[in-house]
Coordinates of C-alpha atoms in Angstrom, one line a residue:
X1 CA -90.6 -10.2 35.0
X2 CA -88.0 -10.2 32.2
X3 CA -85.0 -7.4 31.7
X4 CA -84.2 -7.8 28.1
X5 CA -81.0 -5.5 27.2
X6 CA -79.8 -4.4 24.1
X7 CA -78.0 -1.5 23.0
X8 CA -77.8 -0.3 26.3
X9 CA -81.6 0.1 26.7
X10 CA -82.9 -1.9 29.4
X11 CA -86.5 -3.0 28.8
X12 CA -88.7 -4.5 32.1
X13 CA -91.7 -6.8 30.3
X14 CA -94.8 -7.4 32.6
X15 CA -95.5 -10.5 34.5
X16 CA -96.8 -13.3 32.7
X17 CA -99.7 -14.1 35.0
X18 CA -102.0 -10.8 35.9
X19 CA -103.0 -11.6 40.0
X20 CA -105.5 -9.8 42.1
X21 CA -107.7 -10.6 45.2
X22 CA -109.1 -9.4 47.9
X23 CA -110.1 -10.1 51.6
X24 CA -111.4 -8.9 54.8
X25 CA -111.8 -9.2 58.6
X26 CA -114.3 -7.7 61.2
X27 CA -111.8 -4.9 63.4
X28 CA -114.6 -4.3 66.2
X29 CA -112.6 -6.3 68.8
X30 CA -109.0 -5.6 67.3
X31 CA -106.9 -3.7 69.3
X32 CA -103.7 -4.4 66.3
X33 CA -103.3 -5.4 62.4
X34 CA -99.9 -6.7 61.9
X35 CA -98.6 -6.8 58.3
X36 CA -95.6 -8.9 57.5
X37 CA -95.0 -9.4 53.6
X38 CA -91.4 -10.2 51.6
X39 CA -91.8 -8.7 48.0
X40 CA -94.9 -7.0 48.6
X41 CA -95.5 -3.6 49.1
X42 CA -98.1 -2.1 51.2
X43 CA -100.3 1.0 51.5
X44 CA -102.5 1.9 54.2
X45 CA -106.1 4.1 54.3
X46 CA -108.1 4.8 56.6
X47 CA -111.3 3.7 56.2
X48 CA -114.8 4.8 57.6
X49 CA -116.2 1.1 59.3
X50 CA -114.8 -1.6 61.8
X51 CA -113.4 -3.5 59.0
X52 CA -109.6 -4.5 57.8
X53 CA -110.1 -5.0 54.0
X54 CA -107.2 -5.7 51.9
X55 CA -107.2 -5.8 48.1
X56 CA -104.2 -7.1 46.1
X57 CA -103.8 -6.2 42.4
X58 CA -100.5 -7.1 40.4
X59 CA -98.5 -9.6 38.4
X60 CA -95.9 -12.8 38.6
X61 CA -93.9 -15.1 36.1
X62 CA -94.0 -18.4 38.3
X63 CA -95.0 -18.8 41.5
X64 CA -98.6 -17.5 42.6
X65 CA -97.7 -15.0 45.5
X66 CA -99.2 -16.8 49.3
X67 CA -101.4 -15.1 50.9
X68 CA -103.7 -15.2 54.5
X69 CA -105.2 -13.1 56.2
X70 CA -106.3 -14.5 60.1
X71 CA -108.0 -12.5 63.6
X72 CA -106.5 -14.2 67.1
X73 CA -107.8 -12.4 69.8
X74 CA -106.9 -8.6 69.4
X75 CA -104.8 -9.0 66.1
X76 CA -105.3 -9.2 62.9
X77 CA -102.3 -10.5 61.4
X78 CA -101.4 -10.4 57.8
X79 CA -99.0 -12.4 55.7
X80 CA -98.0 -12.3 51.8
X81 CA -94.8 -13.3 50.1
X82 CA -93.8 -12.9 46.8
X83 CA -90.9 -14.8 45.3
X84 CA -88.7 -13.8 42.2
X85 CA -90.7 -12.2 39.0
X86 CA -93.5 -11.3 41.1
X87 CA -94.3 -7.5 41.7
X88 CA -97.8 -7.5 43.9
X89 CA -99.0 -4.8 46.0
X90 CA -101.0 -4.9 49.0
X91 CA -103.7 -1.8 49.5
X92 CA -105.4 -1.9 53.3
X93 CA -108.0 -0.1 54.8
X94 CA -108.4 0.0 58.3
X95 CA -110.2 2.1 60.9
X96 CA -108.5 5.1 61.3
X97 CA -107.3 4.8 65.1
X98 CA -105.8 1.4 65.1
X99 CA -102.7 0.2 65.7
X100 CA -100.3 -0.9 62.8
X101 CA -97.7 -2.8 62.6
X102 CA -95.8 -3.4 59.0
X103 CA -92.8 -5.1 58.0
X104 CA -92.0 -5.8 54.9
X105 CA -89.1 -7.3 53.5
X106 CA -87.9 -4.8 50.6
X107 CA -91.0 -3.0 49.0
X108 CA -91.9 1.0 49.8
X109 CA -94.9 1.6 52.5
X110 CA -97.2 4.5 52.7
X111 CA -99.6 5.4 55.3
X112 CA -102.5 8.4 55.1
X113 CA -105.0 9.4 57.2
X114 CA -104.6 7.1 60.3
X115 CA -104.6 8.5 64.1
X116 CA -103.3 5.0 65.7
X117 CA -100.0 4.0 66.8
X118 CA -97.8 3.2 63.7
X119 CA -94.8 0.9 64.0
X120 CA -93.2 0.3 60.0
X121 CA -90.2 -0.8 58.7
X122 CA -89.0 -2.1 55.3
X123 CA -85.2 -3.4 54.7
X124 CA -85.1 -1.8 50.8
X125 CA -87.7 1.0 50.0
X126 CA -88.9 4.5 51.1
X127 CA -91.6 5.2 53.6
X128 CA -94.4 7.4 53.1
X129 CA -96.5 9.1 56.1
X130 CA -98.9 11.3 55.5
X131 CA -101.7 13.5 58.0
X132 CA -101.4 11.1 60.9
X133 CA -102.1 12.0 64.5
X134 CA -100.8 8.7 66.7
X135 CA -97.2 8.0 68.0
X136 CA -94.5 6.7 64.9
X137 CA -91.8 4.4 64.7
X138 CA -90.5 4.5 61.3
X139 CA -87.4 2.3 60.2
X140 CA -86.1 2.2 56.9
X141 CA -82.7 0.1 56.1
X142 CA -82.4 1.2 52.8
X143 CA -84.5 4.1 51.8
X144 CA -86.0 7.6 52.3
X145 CA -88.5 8.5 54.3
X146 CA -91.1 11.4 54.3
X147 CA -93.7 12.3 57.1
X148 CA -96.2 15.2 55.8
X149 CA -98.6 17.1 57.6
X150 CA -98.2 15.1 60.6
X151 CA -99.8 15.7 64.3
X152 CA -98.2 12.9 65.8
X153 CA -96.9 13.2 69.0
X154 CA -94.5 11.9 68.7
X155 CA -91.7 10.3 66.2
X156 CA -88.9 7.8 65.6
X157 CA -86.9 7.8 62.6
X158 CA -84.4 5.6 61.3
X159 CA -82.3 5.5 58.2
X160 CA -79.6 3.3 57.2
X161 CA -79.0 4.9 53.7
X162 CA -81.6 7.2 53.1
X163 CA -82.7 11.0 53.6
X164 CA -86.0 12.3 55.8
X165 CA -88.2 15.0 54.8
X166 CA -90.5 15.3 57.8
X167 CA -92.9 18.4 58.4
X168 CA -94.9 18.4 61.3
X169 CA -98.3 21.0 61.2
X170 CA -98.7 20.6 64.9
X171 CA -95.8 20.8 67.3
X172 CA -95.0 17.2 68.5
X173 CA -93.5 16.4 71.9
X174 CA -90.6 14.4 70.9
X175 CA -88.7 13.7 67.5
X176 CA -85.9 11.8 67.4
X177 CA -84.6 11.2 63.9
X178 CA -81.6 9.7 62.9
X179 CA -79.5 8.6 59.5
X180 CA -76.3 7.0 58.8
X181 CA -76.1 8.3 55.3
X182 CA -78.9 10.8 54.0
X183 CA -79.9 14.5 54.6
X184 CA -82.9 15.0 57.2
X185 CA -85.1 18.2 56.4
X186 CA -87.2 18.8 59.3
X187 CA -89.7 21.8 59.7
X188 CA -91.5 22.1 62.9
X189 CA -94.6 24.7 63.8
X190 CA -92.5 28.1 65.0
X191 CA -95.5 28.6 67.8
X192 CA -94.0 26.7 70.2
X193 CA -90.6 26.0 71.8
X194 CA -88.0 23.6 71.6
X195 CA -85.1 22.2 73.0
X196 CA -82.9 20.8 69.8
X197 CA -79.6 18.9 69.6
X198 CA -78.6 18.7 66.3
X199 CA -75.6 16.4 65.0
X200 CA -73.6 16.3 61.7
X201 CA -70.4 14.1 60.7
X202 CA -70.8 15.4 57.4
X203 CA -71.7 19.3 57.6
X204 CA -72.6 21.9 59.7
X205 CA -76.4 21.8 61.0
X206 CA -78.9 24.8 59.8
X207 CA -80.7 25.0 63.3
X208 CA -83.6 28.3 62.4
X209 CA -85.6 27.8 65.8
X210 CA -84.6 29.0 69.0
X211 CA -83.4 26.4 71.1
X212 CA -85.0 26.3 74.6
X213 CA -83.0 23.1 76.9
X214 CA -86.1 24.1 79.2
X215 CA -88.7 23.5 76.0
X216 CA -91.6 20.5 76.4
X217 CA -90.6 19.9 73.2
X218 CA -87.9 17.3 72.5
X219 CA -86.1 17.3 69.1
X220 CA -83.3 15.2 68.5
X221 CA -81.5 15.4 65.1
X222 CA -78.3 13.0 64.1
X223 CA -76.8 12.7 60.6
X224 CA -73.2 10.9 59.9
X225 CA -73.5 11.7 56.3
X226 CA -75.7 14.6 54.4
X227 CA -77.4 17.9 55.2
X228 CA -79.6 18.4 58.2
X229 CA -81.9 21.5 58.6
X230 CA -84.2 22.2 61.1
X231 CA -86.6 25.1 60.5

C-alpha cells in the first residue's frame, strides 16, 4: 500500500497482490479459540454448527501475510501476521457459546451474536460488541470501544486513549469501566438497582439512576479525561 501526496491530497493505492483464503477446525471438543494476529483485524459471528471457520479476504505489496490455524486439546488457536503494505482481515465464525480470546496487535475487533466468555484486546483500534450474553473483558490501548445491546453479566473495560459507549438491555451484575483519556456513555436498564461510583479528573459526572450502596448491581465508572454519563 502506496500514499502518494501531492497538493495536499493524500491518495492510499490498493495492494499489489489481492489475498484471500479460508480454513476450518471441528469445535465439538473445544472448550477455547484463541486469536492472536499483528496487522490483521478480526470479526467474530456466531455461527449455527460445531465448527471454527475462518475466511481471510484482503491485499499486500510484499510479503504474503502467515497464517495457521491448529486444535490442541481444548483450544483452537489462531495465528496471522501481516507485515508492512499488507491490510488483511480475518472473518470467524464460531459456535455461539464458546470462549474467545483475541489479541491483536493494532487492527479494530468486532464481536456479534456470541453468549461465551469474551476476553479482547487490540493495542491501536476500536472494539466493537454487539448482543452478547457471556462475561467481557475488553482492553483497548488506543481506541474506542462500543458494547450494544448487551446481556452480559458482567463487564471490564479498558481504555488508554479512547471513549466507551456501552448500553446494556439487560441489567448486568457488575461493570467496571475505566479510561485515561476518552468520555464513557453508559446506559443501564432503569428496572433494577444500582450501587454506582462514578469518577472524573476532567468533569463532573451525570449520574441519572438512583444509587443504591445496598444494590446487587455493581457499577463502577472512572474517567481522568472526558465526559462520563450514566443513565
Amino acid at each position: 500500500m502506496v500514499a502518494l501526496a501531492g497538493w495536499g491530497i493524500v491518495e492510499m493505492l490498493p495492494p499489489d497482490h489481492p489475498y484471500a483464503g479460508s480454513w476450518h477446525a471441528d469445535a465439538d471438543r473445544s472448550t477455547l479459540l484463541d486469536v492472536h494476529t499483528q496487522g490483521m483485524g478480526v470479526t467474530l459471528h456466531a455461527g449455527n454448527t460445531s465448527r471454527v471457520e475462518v475466511t481471510a479476504d484482503g491485499g499486500y505489496d510484499d510479503q504474503a501475510p502467515e497464517f495457521s490455524m491448529t486444535a490442541s486439546g481444548q483450544t483452537i488457536a489462531v495465528v496471522g501476521t501481516c507485515a508492512g503494505g499488507c491490510s488483511v482481515q480475518l472473518h470467524i465464525t464460531l459456535p455461539a457459546a464458546l470462549a474467545a480470546t483475541v489479541e491483536t496487535g493494532g487492527p479494530a475487533i468486532s464481536a456479534a451474536g456470541l453468549s461465551g466468555r469474551l476476553d479482547l484486546h487490540t493495542t491501536s483500534g476500536a472494539i466493537d460488541v454487539d448482543n452478547t450474553s457471556g462475561p467481557l473483558t475488553l482492553r483497548s490501548d488506543d481506541g474506542a470501544v462500543t458494547l450494544s445491546g448487551s446481556r452480559s453479566p458482567s463487564a471490564k473495560v479498558t481504555t488508554g486513549d479512547g471513549a466507551v459507549d456501552a448500553t446494556f438491555s439487560s441489567a448486568p451484575a457488575t461493570v467496571d469501566i475505566k479510561t485515561h483519556d476518552g468520555a464513557v456513555d453508559l446506559r443501564l436498564p432503569k428496572d433494577a438497582g444500582y450501587s454506582i461510583d462514578a469518577h472524573s479528573s476532567g468533569s463532573t459526572p451525570e449520574v441519572a439512576l438512583p444509587t443504591d450502596r445496598n444494590a446487587s448491581h455493581a457499577i463502577d465508572v472512572e474517567t481522568r479525561g472526558g465526559g462520563l454519563k450514566v443513565h
